[in-house]
Amino acid sequence: MIESKLISNSIFTDISFNNLEELLVQTRVKSHALMNQTHSDKVIHVKQAGSYKSDGIFTSNKNLGLVVRTADCMPVLIKDNSHIGAVHIGWRGVKNKIIDNAIRHFKLSDLLMSVGPHAQSCCYEVKEDVSKYLYKYINTRKGKKYLDMSQSLKDLSNEIGFQIEVSTICTICDNSYNSYRENKTNKRQYGFIWI
């Protein structure tokens, strides 16, 4: 389990921790909201526990933890002085700029963003169907194209001026993490944030 150095009360799990209820007990959070993630650009304000059809949720409610589930996509946790958020971002989310939809609900001068383990450019090979949209974030090695998803968030941080931390752990080549691209697993790790 990784605790964010930038955002208090936020963690990212690995394969050793796959029980959400146990996570709630350990963090002493009474309830949680999560997402039925579909690679959309939809971000929802949530006020109570439940599962929401979106790829981003945010709240100002205390004791309502927010959960993002990933197995190669970026688990993104965000916070300002009054709100917290959790966002699921894969290549479609980068293309559709879901992070723009999320951060517009936050005070940008106080925004903190933590990005957990995800597929990194060392291993995240893509074809023309993806690279034609995200050419700005493509690294080419030996004729193959590799996507650097988190560079889009680093660029946004430089443009707007908020603080960001980005994990360098690659879920594809690090066996401590679930990776859908590696073995089509249906298991996920959690990004979890609470007030």
mmCIF file of C-alpha atoms in Angstrom:
data_model
loop_
_atom_site.group_PDB
_atom_site.id
_atom_site.type_symbol
_atom_site.label_atom_id
_atom_site.label_comp_id
_atom_site.label_asym_id
_atom_site.label_seq_id
_atom_site.Cartn_x
_atom_site.Cartn_y
_atom_site.Cartn_z
ATOM 1 C CA MET A 1 0.000 0.000 0.000
ATOM 2 C CA ILE A 2 1.275 3.451 -0.934
ATOM 3 C CA GLU A 3 0.314 6.564 1.003
ATOM 4 C CA SER A 4 0.332 9.776 -0.976
ATOM 5 C CA LYS A 5 3.074 12.147 0.141
ATOM 6 C CA LEU A 6 1.113 15.102 -1.214
ATOM 7 C CA ILE A 7 -2.451 14.409 -0.058
ATOM 8 C CA SER A 8 -3.211 13.269 3.467
ATOM 9 C CA ASN A 9 -5.861 10.549 3.809
ATOM 10 C CA SER A 10 -5.214 9.030 0.417
ATOM 11 C CA ILE A 11 -3.743 5.650 -0.482
ATOM 12 C CA PHE A 12 -3.168 3.312 -3.385
ATOM 13 C CA THR A 13 -3.327 -0.443 -2.848
ATOM 14 C CA ASP A 14 -1.484 -3.284 -4.593
ATOM 15 C CA ILE A 15 -2.415 -6.951 -5.149
ATOM 16 C CA SER A 16 -1.830 -7.795 -1.493
ATOM 17 C CA PHE A 17 -4.888 -5.736 -0.559
ATOM 18 C CA ASN A 18 -8.034 -6.638 -2.495
ATOM 19 C CA ASN A 19 -10.753 -6.365 0.150
ATOM 20 C CA LEU A 20 -12.491 -2.998 0.091
ATOM 21 C CA GLU A 21 -14.310 -3.625 3.367
ATOM 22 C CA GLU A 22 -11.004 -4.278 5.105
ATOM 23 C CA LEU A 23 -9.703 -1.008 3.697
ATOM 24 C CA LEU A 24 -12.663 0.838 5.215
ATOM 25 C CA VAL A 25 -12.009 -0.780 8.601
ATOM 26 C CA GLN A 26 -8.312 0.120 8.521
ATOM 27 C CA THR A 27 -8.985 3.734 7.568
ATOM 28 C CA ARG A 28 -12.035 4.058 9.874
ATOM 29 C CA VAL A 29 -14.124 5.494 7.066
ATOM 30 C CA LYS A 30 -17.824 4.768 7.588
ATOM 31 C CA SER A 31 -19.050 4.663 3.988
ATOM 32 C CA HIS A 32 -17.782 4.925 0.441
ATOM 33 C CA ALA A 33 -18.756 5.838 -3.083
ATOM 34 C CA LEU A 34 -17.319 4.185 -6.140
ATOM 35 C CA MET A 35 -17.881 4.225 -9.869
ATOM 36 C CA ASN A 36 -19.241 1.945 -12.546
ATOM 37 C CA GLN A 37 -16.354 2.970 -14.785
ATOM 38 C CA THR A 38 -16.939 3.000 -18.553
ATOM 39 C CA HIS A 39 -14.087 5.193 -19.875
ATOM 40 C CA SER A 40 -16.460 8.159 -20.098
ATOM 41 C CA ASP A 41 -15.739 11.840 -19.427
ATOM 42 C CA LYS A 42 -18.531 12.042 -16.825
ATOM 43 C CA VAL A 43 -17.807 13.490 -13.360
ATOM 44 C CA ILE A 44 -20.500 13.470 -10.642
ATOM 45 C CA HIS A 45 -20.920 15.304 -7.335
ATOM 46 C CA VAL A 46 -21.779 12.629 -4.752
ATOM 47 C CA LYS A 47 -23.277 13.126 -1.309
ATOM 48 C CA GLN A 48 -23.865 9.559 -0.163
ATOM 49 C CA ALA A 49 -22.559 6.029 -0.476
ATOM 50 C CA GLY A 50 -23.263 4.136 -3.675
ATOM 51 C CA SER A 51 -22.036 3.188 -7.107
ATOM 52 C CA TYR A 52 -22.251 5.903 -9.741
ATOM 53 C CA LYS A 53 -22.162 5.591 -13.529
ATOM 54 C CA SER A 54 -19.189 7.840 -14.163
ATOM 55 C CA ASP A 55 -15.413 7.926 -14.297
ATOM 56 C CA GLY A 56 -15.055 10.741 -11.808
ATOM 57 C CA ILE A 57 -16.676 11.550 -8.473
ATOM 58 C CA PHE A 58 -16.159 14.323 -5.946
ATOM 59 C CA THR A 59 -17.563 15.288 -2.562
ATOM 60 C CA SER A 60 -17.175 17.577 0.420
ATOM 61 C CA ASN A 61 -18.807 15.091 2.808
ATOM 62 C CA LYS A 62 -16.719 13.846 5.711
ATOM 63 C CA ASN A 63 -16.648 10.090 6.268
ATOM 64 C CA LEU A 64 -17.539 9.388 2.656
ATOM 65 C CA GLY A 65 -14.509 7.773 1.110
ATOM 66 C CA LEU A 66 -14.109 7.835 -2.658
ATOM 67 C CA VAL A 67 -12.825 4.791 -4.530
ATOM 68 C CA VAL A 68 -11.298 4.411 -7.979
ATOM 69 C CA ARG A 69 -10.508 0.902 -9.288
ATOM 70 C CA THR A 70 -7.742 0.317 -11.814
ATOM 71 C CA ALA A 71 -5.590 -2.312 -13.479
ATOM 72 C CA ASP A 72 -3.474 -0.151 -15.852
ATOM 73 C CA CYS A 73 -5.507 3.049 -16.079
ATOM 74 C CA MET A 74 -4.472 6.006 -13.924
ATOM 75 C CA PRO A 75 -6.053 6.236 -10.472
ATOM 76 C CA VAL A 76 -6.153 9.982 -9.832
ATOM 77 C CA LEU A 77 -6.962 11.441 -6.412
ATOM 78 C CA ILE A 78 -7.541 15.185 -6.085
ATOM 79 C CA LYS A 79 -8.158 17.604 -3.234
ATOM 80 C CA ASP A 80 -8.565 21.260 -2.434
ATOM 81 C CA ASN A 81 -9.459 22.926 0.876
ATOM 82 C CA SER A 82 -13.072 21.701 0.822
ATOM 83 C CA HIS A 83 -13.450 18.872 -1.718
ATOM 84 C CA ILE A 84 -11.924 15.531 -2.609
ATOM 85 C CA GLY A 85 -12.207 13.607 -5.848
ATOM 86 C CA ALA A 86 -11.351 10.297 -7.485
ATOM 87 C CA VAL A 87 -10.943 9.933 -11.242
ATOM 88 C CA HIS A 88 -10.378 6.908 -13.498
ATOM 89 C CA ILE A 89 -8.303 7.840 -16.560
ATOM 90 C CA GLY A 90 -7.288 5.532 -19.375
ATOM 91 C CA TRP A 91 -6.271 6.582 -22.885
ATOM 92 C CA ARG A 92 -9.890 7.450 -23.698
ATOM 93 C CA GLY A 93 -10.036 9.650 -20.599
ATOM 94 C CA VAL A 94 -6.870 11.440 -21.704
ATOM 95 C CA LYS A 95 -8.346 11.891 -25.200
ATOM 96 C CA ASN A 96 -11.696 13.145 -23.835
ATOM 97 C CA LYS A 97 -10.019 15.361 -21.182
ATOM 98 C CA ILE A 98 -11.995 14.006 -18.237
ATOM 99 C CA ILE A 99 -9.524 15.671 -15.884
ATOM 100 C CA ASP A 100 -10.695 19.079 -17.163
ATOM 101 C CA ASN A 101 -14.265 18.109 -16.232
ATOM 102 C CA ALA A 102 -13.073 17.053 -12.785
ATOM 103 C CA ILE A 103 -10.879 19.989 -11.788
ATOM 104 C CA ARG A 104 -13.435 22.614 -12.743
ATOM 105 C CA HIS A 105 -15.213 21.653 -9.505
ATOM 106 C CA PHE A 106 -12.114 22.484 -7.454
ATOM 107 C CA LYS A 107 -10.331 25.657 -6.421
ATOM 108 C CA LEU A 108 -7.307 25.510 -8.708
ATOM 109 C CA SER A 109 -5.064 27.599 -6.462
ATOM 110 C CA ASP A 110 -5.454 24.952 -3.717
ATOM 111 C CA LEU A 111 -5.555 21.870 -5.957
ATOM 112 C CA LEU A 112 -3.417 18.849 -5.140
ATOM 113 C CA MET A 113 -3.285 15.794 -7.415
ATOM 114 C CA SER A 114 -1.848 12.343 -6.753
ATOM 115 C CA VAL A 115 -1.563 9.738 -9.509
ATOM 116 C CA GLY A 116 -1.091 6.126 -8.439
ATOM 117 C CA PRO A 117 0.562 3.182 -10.200
ATOM 118 C CA HIS A 118 -0.537 2.759 -13.807
ATOM 119 C CA ALA A 119 0.667 1.540 -17.203
ATOM 120 C CA GLN A 120 3.807 3.518 -18.001
ATOM 121 C CA SER A 121 5.562 4.323 -21.257
ATOM 122 C CA CYS A 122 8.118 1.558 -20.635
ATOM 123 C CA CYS A 123 5.425 -1.037 -21.420
ATOM 124 C CA TYR A 124 2.216 0.617 -22.622
ATOM 125 C CA GLU A 125 2.425 -0.201 -26.315
ATOM 126 C CA VAL A 126 -0.331 1.243 -28.487
ATOM 127 C CA LYS A 127 -1.288 1.089 -32.143
ATOM 128 C CA GLU A 128 -2.279 3.799 -34.608
ATOM 129 C CA ASP A 129 -5.915 3.815 -33.363
ATOM 130 C CA VAL A 130 -4.696 5.324 -30.084
ATOM 131 C CA SER A 131 -1.527 7.119 -31.147
ATOM 132 C CA LYS A 132 -3.327 9.233 -33.761
ATOM 133 C CA TYR A 133 -5.267 10.940 -30.953
ATOM 134 C CA LEU A 134 -2.479 11.130 -28.392
ATOM 135 C CA TYR A 135 0.599 11.664 -30.571
ATOM 136 C CA LYS A 136 1.830 14.333 -28.145
ATOM 137 C CA TYR A 137 2.290 11.625 -25.488
ATOM 138 C CA ILE A 138 3.789 8.889 -27.661
ATOM 139 C CA ASN A 139 7.371 7.638 -27.361
ATOM 140 C CA THR A 140 8.655 5.586 -30.298
ATOM 141 C CA ARG A 141 11.260 2.855 -29.737
ATOM 142 C CA LYS A 142 12.357 0.310 -32.324
ATOM 143 C CA GLY A 143 9.363 1.109 -34.499
ATOM 144 C CA LYS A 144 6.851 0.598 -31.681
ATOM 145 C CA LYS A 145 4.723 3.292 -30.048
ATOM 146 C CA TYR A 146 4.402 3.635 -26.281
ATOM 147 C CA LEU A 147 1.943 5.892 -24.460
ATOM 148 C CA ASP A 148 2.905 8.165 -21.551
ATOM 149 C CA MET A 149 -0.561 8.898 -20.111
ATOM 150 C CA SER A 150 0.600 10.808 -17.051
ATOM 151 C CA GLN A 151 2.468 13.376 -19.158
ATOM 152 C CA SER A 152 -0.931 14.896 -19.979
ATOM 153 C CA LEU A 153 -1.480 15.566 -16.259
ATOM 154 C CA LYS A 154 2.051 16.895 -15.757
ATOM 155 C CA ASP A 155 1.515 19.281 -18.673
ATOM 156 C CA LEU A 156 -1.773 20.462 -17.145
ATOM 157 C CA SER A 157 -0.027 20.993 -13.809
ATOM 158 C CA ASN A 158 2.635 23.140 -15.499
ATOM 159 C CA GLU A 159 -0.031 25.093 -17.375
ATOM 160 C CA ILE A 160 -2.315 25.783 -14.397
ATOM 161 C CA GLY A 161 0.197 25.658 -11.546
ATOM 162 C CA PHE A 162 -1.244 23.039 -9.177
ATOM 163 C CA GLN A 163 0.896 20.530 -7.270
ATOM 164 C CA ILE A 164 1.087 16.976 -8.585
ATOM 165 C CA GLU A 165 2.804 13.729 -7.675
ATOM 166 C CA VAL A 166 2.941 10.861 -10.157
ATOM 167 C CA SER A 167 3.885 7.289 -9.324
ATOM 168 C CA THR A 168 6.648 5.811 -11.472
ATOM 169 C CA ILE A 169 5.404 2.254 -10.812
ATOM 170 C CA CYS A 170 4.266 0.480 -13.971
ATOM 171 C CA THR A 171 1.369 -1.933 -13.428
ATOM 172 C CA ILE A 172 2.323 -3.915 -16.534
ATOM 173 C CA CYS A 173 5.883 -4.831 -15.546
ATOM 174 C CA ASP A 174 5.570 -4.753 -11.738
ATOM 175 C CA ASN A 175 4.031 -8.017 -10.509
ATOM 176 C CA SER A 176 2.822 -6.348 -7.314
ATOM 177 C CA TYR A 177 -0.055 -4.825 -9.291
ATOM 178 C CA ASN A 178 -2.980 -6.108 -11.321
ATOM 179 C CA SER A 179 -2.610 -5.473 -15.044
ATOM 180 C CA TYR A 180 -5.378 -6.049 -17.543
ATOM 181 C CA ARG A 181 -2.988 -5.594 -20.455
ATOM 182 C CA GLU A 182 -0.623 -8.173 -19.019
ATOM 183 C CA ASN A 183 -3.074 -11.010 -18.334
ATOM 184 C CA LYS A 184 -6.714 -9.830 -18.830
ATOM 185 C CA THR A 185 -7.342 -10.029 -15.071
ATOM 186 C CA ASN A 186 -10.663 -8.881 -13.650
ATOM 187 C CA LYS A 187 -8.963 -7.954 -10.354
ATOM 188 C CA ARG A 188 -8.304 -4.312 -9.543
ATOM 189 C CA GLN A 189 -6.338 -2.246 -7.081
ATOM 190 C CA TYR A 190 -7.881 0.722 -5.314
ATOM 191 C CA GLY A 191 -7.175 4.399 -5.082
ATOM 192 C CA PHE A 192 -8.911 5.664 -1.958
ATOM 193 C CA ILE A 193 -9.337 9.179 -0.546
ATOM 194 C CA TRP A 194 -11.342 10.578 2.358
ATOM 195 C CA ILE A 195 -11.705 13.722 4.466
#
